[in-house]
Amino acid sequence: MTREPLHDGWTVGPKLGPFEAPADGAGPRLVVLPHDALRDLPRSADEVQGVHSGYTPGGAFEYSRELEVPPSWRERTVRLEFEGVYRDAVVFLNGEVVVHESNGYAGFSAVLDPYLRFGEVNRLTVEARAHRDSRWYSGAGIYRPVHLEVTDPVHIPVHGVTVTTPDIDEERAVVAVAATVRNSTRHTRETRVAWTVTGPTGEIVASGGCPVTVLPGTDAVARARLIVDEPLRWHPDHPHLYALQTTVTDAAGGALDEDSTTFGIRTVQVDPRNGLRINGRPLKLRGACVHHDNGPLGAATFDDAEDRRVRLLKEAGFNALRSAHNPMSRAMLDACDRHGLVVMDELADAWTRSKAPHDATITFPERWERDVAGLVAKDRNHPSVIMYSIGNEILELGTPIGSTWSRRLAERVRDLDHTRFVTNGINGIIANLPRMAEAREQVEDANTMMANMGDQMGLMNASPLVSASIEESAAVLDVVGFNYADSRYRQDAVDHPDRVIVGSETFPARIDVMWGLVEELPHVIGDFTWTGWDYLGEAGIGRVDYTDEPGYEPTGTAGPYPYRLAESGDLDITGYRRTISYYREIVYGLRVEPYIAVHRPQHHGRPTATTPWSWTDTVSTWSWDAAHGAPVTVDVYADADEVELLLDGESLGVAPVGAEKAFLARFETEFHPGELIAVARRAGHETGRHVVRTAGTPRLQAHADRDEVAVGGLAFVAITLADDAGITVADRDVRVEVQVSGPGVLAGLGSGRARTEESFGASAYTTYDGRLLAVIRVDGPGEVVVTASADGYEIARTAVRGI
Ligand code: GAL
């Protein structure tokens, strides 16, 4: 078989009717996949999708490409494997419809055989559309990879090889492998399937095989229980991976097909007394909810971008990801396997009751079995995946019929994969929206309830009405996921002693409280914050507003135009760790040193408005263009009793940790350039210190995160305004022009600034707190040179080599 990415040679344009012509300049243009057709469209305050898409319009698009079909393919099976097209994709070959997939996050195959014209140039067309169908920025088009596969008619179908490890001890592991062989010829075929297992260090550790006779037009499943001696187990702390190579040969030994998949050897257990255990060792989940988009790349899914996200999230202290609220990309699953993060992969944000006027609920009742099968088939060989979530904040969940949907979905997942746990992100309020007034009456302390939306959610989520309405849907799960319902954790242990809980979604700023509960309560296995990595759309959900800003009007959680990003991630869309990320690391007990976060002196004393998803408007810097002596608030995060702040060796005072908030000491002081040191102490002894210094003269700098990039891969170039010691200046932002020469292109340029009219597709963008990220796609071998220029600065240069 041959399997190649089919990423070149495509055009994309608007999907038009037969008698329509594109507007001037809007006709088809050449693109390389993966591609997001929405990212560069003009945004506007009047856009009907509004805050949901970050004021980005939707549209209908047509991708097209020639496909040369040699006469030899007459004897082959030809299929395209799409990892995801958003949305309502229709694939045509030579004008004939091949397949329709309405789910924008599901992988699917298009078998081209019936429509191929041999010895000719064929035309492949893929339609995609996105309009008012999502609560967040979805992107549109062929945003995930596509593979062209040409196989023998006797072959392994997509996802045709599975591996489980049902029986493991120190001495050996049983690796149960299964391979499906499909015979699409008219004759019975005698084949042989063979397996080899390669260990983490590259040597072959097990092998096996058997003859398989496959009747015409049928599939046959070959199985073996291979033995791996002294297995090296997969665990987040040491994610050892094994590789399984499967080959199918004909009776004479001629190659027919092959497959390779990685897997891990590990056990997963869960119960309310011991919580979650992997290989018998307890593990509390330090989880992050993540969306599918890739910031400046829009929704386009590149292996290198997904790998980088996973790596940086792990470095920031997370050991678990929840794919909110759709199946995770293959690249991200691979990265979680490699880097050691466990995954809660999610089916959908809605089942039959819609959350957006044109969303995927329209076809859910006829599609759900395929969606579940696709999710499980994609995930089942990944050791990182430990839980399937069947939904998020499902509107009908609290009704009897909604509960039958819960049961149906959970049971189907189990039929297909009994080796993992089933969960669901339950929000009792969302599940009872029409009855919330009633629930409110049941909550004792109405004043507290009204204090802010965060408390209100917690109290109502614990109301008797919610408890009763969700009981059936919760009972079908192995692990009950609660969104914003830590108010239930203690009582549920009494009312439902068999219930295991995970905080499937929680307010970021409450991690101090959340983590205390997770550590204390054995039946609570972890916490997933909203969110780990900032995302496009749901614009401004986590922003901090200055309410004395001229023209300010309260808009609740919705950020007004031109907000584009949610501004709620621990890491911003460029992968830069916001201050909350360090707070969390300290709360988790992973960082001993304190951490300095400074409130912007230019906004000192101004009144603010926040949402339950906000943190503070702080930066870890002591480089401000503020007047000497300007008042400034300094927060120091620390796991300590007290913190002393010193400027150039002189004490600015000592503040207790926890007076305003746990793990936080706050200082009111003055800005003077120099060296600011926070010294944390417990019982009088220093536990650690953090230093920030005022930058010297800043230069424009460009640094690539790697020297060499495989062709088709990405390099991430950090562009900063920093002095020679690498200290970044926060408030001298400039517009930077980026140019790329050699075999590469600028695939995306952006900053962490949530409110902007700038475009990720442009060659210039303004730094945010002195930082910008340029993403370079390398299209061929050779040197790719990236230059950055800005008024008043010398040009910065960096290079990577395509290999
Ligand atoms: C939750 C929802 C998330 C996101 C978040 C912040 O209720 O599950 O998808 O919308 O609120 O707005």
Short mmCIF file of N, CA and C in Angstrom, two decimals, residues 43-121:
data_model
loop_
_atom_site.label_atom_id
_atom_site.label_comp_id
_atom_site.label_asym_id
_atom_site.label_seq_id
_atom_site.Cartn_x
_atom_site.Cartn_y
_atom_site.Cartn_z
N ARG A 43 -13.21 40.57 9.81
CA ARG A 43 -14.10 40.50 10.98
C ARG A 43 -14.84 41.82 11.12
N SER A 44 -15.99 41.77 11.77
CA SER A 44 -16.69 43.04 11.99
C SER A 44 -17.62 42.95 13.20
N ALA A 45 -17.89 44.12 13.76
CA ALA A 45 -18.76 44.20 14.94
C ALA A 45 -20.17 43.72 14.61
N ASP A 46 -20.55 43.81 13.34
CA ASP A 46 -21.92 43.44 12.94
C ASP A 46 -22.06 41.97 12.59
N GLU A 47 -20.97 41.25 12.63
CA GLU A 47 -21.02 39.85 12.23
C GLU A 47 -22.05 39.10 13.09
N VAL A 48 -22.94 38.37 12.41
CA VAL A 48 -24.07 37.75 13.09
C VAL A 48 -23.60 36.68 14.10
N GLN A 49 -22.43 36.07 13.86
CA GLN A 49 -21.95 35.04 14.80
C GLN A 49 -21.36 35.67 16.05
N GLY A 50 -21.11 36.97 15.95
CA GLY A 50 -20.76 37.77 17.11
C GLY A 50 -19.62 37.19 17.94
N VAL A 51 -19.83 37.28 19.24
CA VAL A 51 -18.80 36.92 20.20
C VAL A 51 -18.37 35.44 20.07
N HIS A 52 -19.32 34.59 19.63
CA HIS A 52 -19.02 33.14 19.56
C HIS A 52 -17.80 32.86 18.68
N SER A 53 -17.79 33.45 17.51
CA SER A 53 -16.69 33.18 16.57
C SER A 53 -15.59 34.23 16.69
N GLY A 54 -15.68 35.12 17.69
CA GLY A 54 -14.74 36.23 17.75
C GLY A 54 -14.97 37.18 16.58
N TYR A 55 -16.26 37.36 16.24
CA TYR A 55 -16.68 38.29 15.19
C TYR A 55 -16.11 37.93 13.82
N THR A 56 -15.87 36.64 13.61
CA THR A 56 -15.40 36.16 12.31
C THR A 56 -16.61 35.60 11.56
N PRO A 57 -16.73 35.90 10.26
CA PRO A 57 -17.89 35.37 9.54
C PRO A 57 -17.76 33.88 9.25
N GLY A 58 -18.85 33.27 8.84
CA GLY A 58 -18.81 31.90 8.36
C GLY A 58 -18.75 31.90 6.85
N GLY A 59 -19.11 30.79 6.26
CA GLY A 59 -19.11 30.74 4.80
C GLY A 59 -19.19 29.32 4.29
N ALA A 60 -19.32 29.22 2.96
CA ALA A 60 -19.30 27.91 2.31
C ALA A 60 -18.15 27.93 1.32
N PHE A 61 -17.38 26.85 1.30
CA PHE A 61 -16.11 26.86 0.56
C PHE A 61 -15.99 25.61 -0.30
N GLU A 62 -15.22 25.78 -1.37
CA GLU A 62 -14.99 24.64 -2.24
C GLU A 62 -13.49 24.48 -2.47
N TYR A 63 -12.98 23.32 -2.09
CA TYR A 63 -11.57 22.99 -2.35
C TYR A 63 -11.55 22.11 -3.60
N SER A 64 -10.51 22.27 -4.40
CA SER A 64 -10.46 21.50 -5.62
C SER A 64 -9.02 21.16 -5.98
N ARG A 65 -8.86 20.05 -6.65
CA ARG A 65 -7.52 19.59 -6.98
C ARG A 65 -7.61 18.56 -8.10
N GLU A 66 -6.56 18.55 -8.90
CA GLU A 66 -6.46 17.49 -9.91
C GLU A 66 -5.87 16.24 -9.25
N LEU A 67 -6.28 15.08 -9.77
CA LEU A 67 -5.71 13.84 -9.26
C LEU A 67 -5.39 12.97 -10.48
N GLU A 68 -4.12 12.73 -10.69
CA GLU A 68 -3.74 11.88 -11.82
C GLU A 68 -3.97 10.44 -11.46
N VAL A 69 -4.74 9.74 -12.26
CA VAL A 69 -5.09 8.35 -11.95
C VAL A 69 -4.45 7.44 -13.00
N PRO A 70 -3.35 6.77 -12.66
CA PRO A 70 -2.69 5.92 -13.65
C PRO A 70 -3.52 4.66 -13.93
N PRO A 71 -3.34 4.05 -15.11
CA PRO A 71 -4.11 2.83 -15.44
C PRO A 71 -3.90 1.72 -14.41
N SER A 72 -2.71 1.70 -13.77
CA SER A 72 -2.43 0.60 -12.81
C SER A 72 -3.39 0.62 -11.62
N TRP A 73 -4.03 1.76 -11.36
CA TRP A 73 -4.94 1.83 -10.21
C TRP A 73 -6.23 1.02 -10.44
N ARG A 74 -6.43 0.56 -11.68
CA ARG A 74 -7.59 -0.29 -11.97
C ARG A 74 -7.58 -1.54 -11.07
N GLU A 75 -6.39 -1.97 -10.72
CA GLU A 75 -6.25 -3.18 -9.90
C GLU A 75 -6.13 -2.84 -8.41
N ARG A 76 -6.29 -1.61 -8.02
CA ARG A 76 -6.07 -1.18 -6.64
C ARG A 76 -7.36 -0.62 -6.04
N THR A 77 -7.30 -0.40 -4.72
CA THR A 77 -8.37 0.34 -4.05
C THR A 77 -7.80 1.70 -3.66
N VAL A 78 -8.54 2.75 -3.99
CA VAL A 78 -8.02 4.11 -3.77
C VAL A 78 -8.97 4.83 -2.82
N ARG A 79 -8.40 5.33 -1.73
CA ARG A 79 -9.27 6.04 -0.80
C ARG A 79 -8.55 7.26 -0.24
N LEU A 80 -9.37 8.21 0.15
CA LEU A 80 -8.85 9.39 0.84
C LEU A 80 -9.25 9.26 2.29
N GLU A 81 -8.30 9.55 3.17
CA GLU A 81 -8.65 9.55 4.58
C GLU A 81 -8.55 10.99 5.07
N PHE A 82 -9.68 11.53 5.45
CA PHE A 82 -9.73 12.89 5.99
C PHE A 82 -9.73 12.79 7.51
N GLU A 83 -8.85 13.53 8.16
CA GLU A 83 -8.85 13.51 9.64
C GLU A 83 -9.87 14.49 10.21
N GLY A 84 -10.40 15.37 9.37
CA GLY A 84 -11.44 16.30 9.83
C GLY A 84 -11.63 17.43 8.84
N VAL A 85 -12.89 17.65 8.47
CA VAL A 85 -13.23 18.78 7.61
C VAL A 85 -14.38 19.50 8.29
N TYR A 86 -14.24 20.80 8.51
CA TYR A 86 -15.33 21.53 9.16
C TYR A 86 -16.11 22.26 8.07
N ARG A 87 -17.27 21.93 7.80
CA ARG A 87 -18.17 20.96 8.35
C ARG A 87 -19.18 20.67 7.28
N ASP A 88 -20.00 19.63 7.45
CA ASP A 88 -20.89 19.24 6.37
C ASP A 88 -20.10 19.08 5.09
N ALA A 89 -19.04 18.30 5.20
CA ALA A 89 -18.16 18.09 4.05
C ALA A 89 -18.85 17.19 3.03
N VAL A 90 -18.72 17.54 1.76
CA VAL A 90 -19.16 16.65 0.70
C VAL A 90 -17.99 16.49 -0.25
N VAL A 91 -17.62 15.24 -0.50
CA VAL A 91 -16.47 14.95 -1.37
C VAL A 91 -17.01 14.47 -2.72
N PHE A 92 -16.50 15.07 -3.79
CA PHE A 92 -16.90 14.69 -5.15
C PHE A 92 -15.66 14.24 -5.92
N LEU A 93 -15.84 13.25 -6.78
CA LEU A 93 -14.79 12.94 -7.74
C LEU A 93 -15.41 13.04 -9.13
N ASN A 94 -14.81 13.85 -9.97
CA ASN A 94 -15.33 14.10 -11.32
C ASN A 94 -16.82 14.47 -11.28
N GLY A 95 -17.18 15.26 -10.30
CA GLY A 95 -18.55 15.76 -10.18
C GLY A 95 -19.52 14.79 -9.53
N GLU A 96 -19.09 13.57 -9.23
CA GLU A 96 -19.99 12.59 -8.61
C GLU A 96 -19.77 12.58 -7.10
N VAL A 97 -20.85 12.56 -6.37
CA VAL A 97 -20.71 12.61 -4.92
C VAL A 97 -20.15 11.27 -4.40
N VAL A 98 -19.16 11.36 -3.54
CA VAL A 98 -18.53 10.15 -2.98
C VAL A 98 -19.00 9.93 -1.55
N VAL A 99 -18.97 10.99 -0.74
CA VAL A 99 -19.34 10.83 0.67
C VAL A 99 -19.71 12.18 1.26
N HIS A 100 -20.59 12.15 2.25
CA HIS A 100 -20.97 13.35 3.01
C HIS A 100 -20.68 13.07 4.47
N GLU A 101 -20.02 14.00 5.14
CA GLU A 101 -19.79 13.85 6.59
C GLU A 101 -20.19 15.17 7.24
N SER A 102 -21.24 15.12 8.02
CA SER A 102 -21.72 16.38 8.61
C SER A 102 -20.93 16.79 9.85
N ASN A 103 -20.34 15.80 10.55
CA ASN A 103 -19.61 16.12 11.77
C ASN A 103 -18.26 16.75 11.42
N GLY A 104 -18.04 17.96 11.86
CA GLY A 104 -16.83 18.68 11.51
C GLY A 104 -15.58 18.21 12.23
N TYR A 105 -15.72 17.36 13.24
CA TYR A 105 -14.56 16.93 14.01
C TYR A 105 -14.27 15.43 13.83
N ALA A 106 -15.08 14.77 12.98
CA ALA A 106 -14.91 13.32 12.82
C ALA A 106 -14.00 13.03 11.63
N GLY A 107 -13.14 12.04 11.78
CA GLY A 107 -12.39 11.56 10.63
C GLY A 107 -13.32 10.74 9.75
N PHE A 108 -13.03 10.67 8.46
CA PHE A 108 -13.84 9.84 7.57
C PHE A 108 -13.03 9.48 6.33
N SER A 109 -13.49 8.43 5.64
CA SER A 109 -12.80 7.98 4.43
C SER A 109 -13.70 8.19 3.23
N ALA A 110 -13.08 8.41 2.09
CA ALA A 110 -13.81 8.49 0.83
C ALA A 110 -13.17 7.45 -0.09
N VAL A 111 -13.92 6.37 -0.38
CA VAL A 111 -13.40 5.34 -1.29
C VAL A 111 -13.75 5.80 -2.71
N LEU A 112 -12.71 6.02 -3.51
CA LEU A 112 -12.91 6.68 -4.80
C LEU A 112 -13.19 5.68 -5.94
N ASP A 113 -12.99 4.37 -5.68
CA ASP A 113 -13.00 3.38 -6.76
C ASP A 113 -14.13 3.52 -7.78
N PRO A 114 -15.40 3.67 -7.34
CA PRO A 114 -16.47 3.65 -8.34
C PRO A 114 -16.40 4.82 -9.34
N TYR A 115 -15.65 5.87 -9.00
CA TYR A 115 -15.73 7.08 -9.81
C TYR A 115 -14.44 7.39 -10.54
N LEU A 116 -13.43 6.53 -10.39
CA LEU A 116 -12.11 6.82 -10.98
C LEU A 116 -12.16 6.71 -12.51
N ARG A 117 -11.44 7.62 -13.18
CA ARG A 117 -11.25 7.53 -14.64
C ARG A 117 -9.77 7.24 -14.86
N PHE A 118 -9.48 6.02 -15.30
CA PHE A 118 -8.09 5.55 -15.35
C PHE A 118 -7.35 6.16 -16.53
N GLY A 119 -6.10 6.45 -16.29
CA GLY A 119 -5.26 7.04 -17.33
C GLY A 119 -5.62 8.48 -17.64
N GLU A 120 -6.36 9.12 -16.73
CA GLU A 120 -6.77 10.51 -16.97
C GLU A 120 -6.48 11.35 -15.73
N VAL A 121 -6.58 12.66 -15.96
CA VAL A 121 -6.53 13.56 -14.81
C VAL A 121 -7.96 13.68 -14.28
#
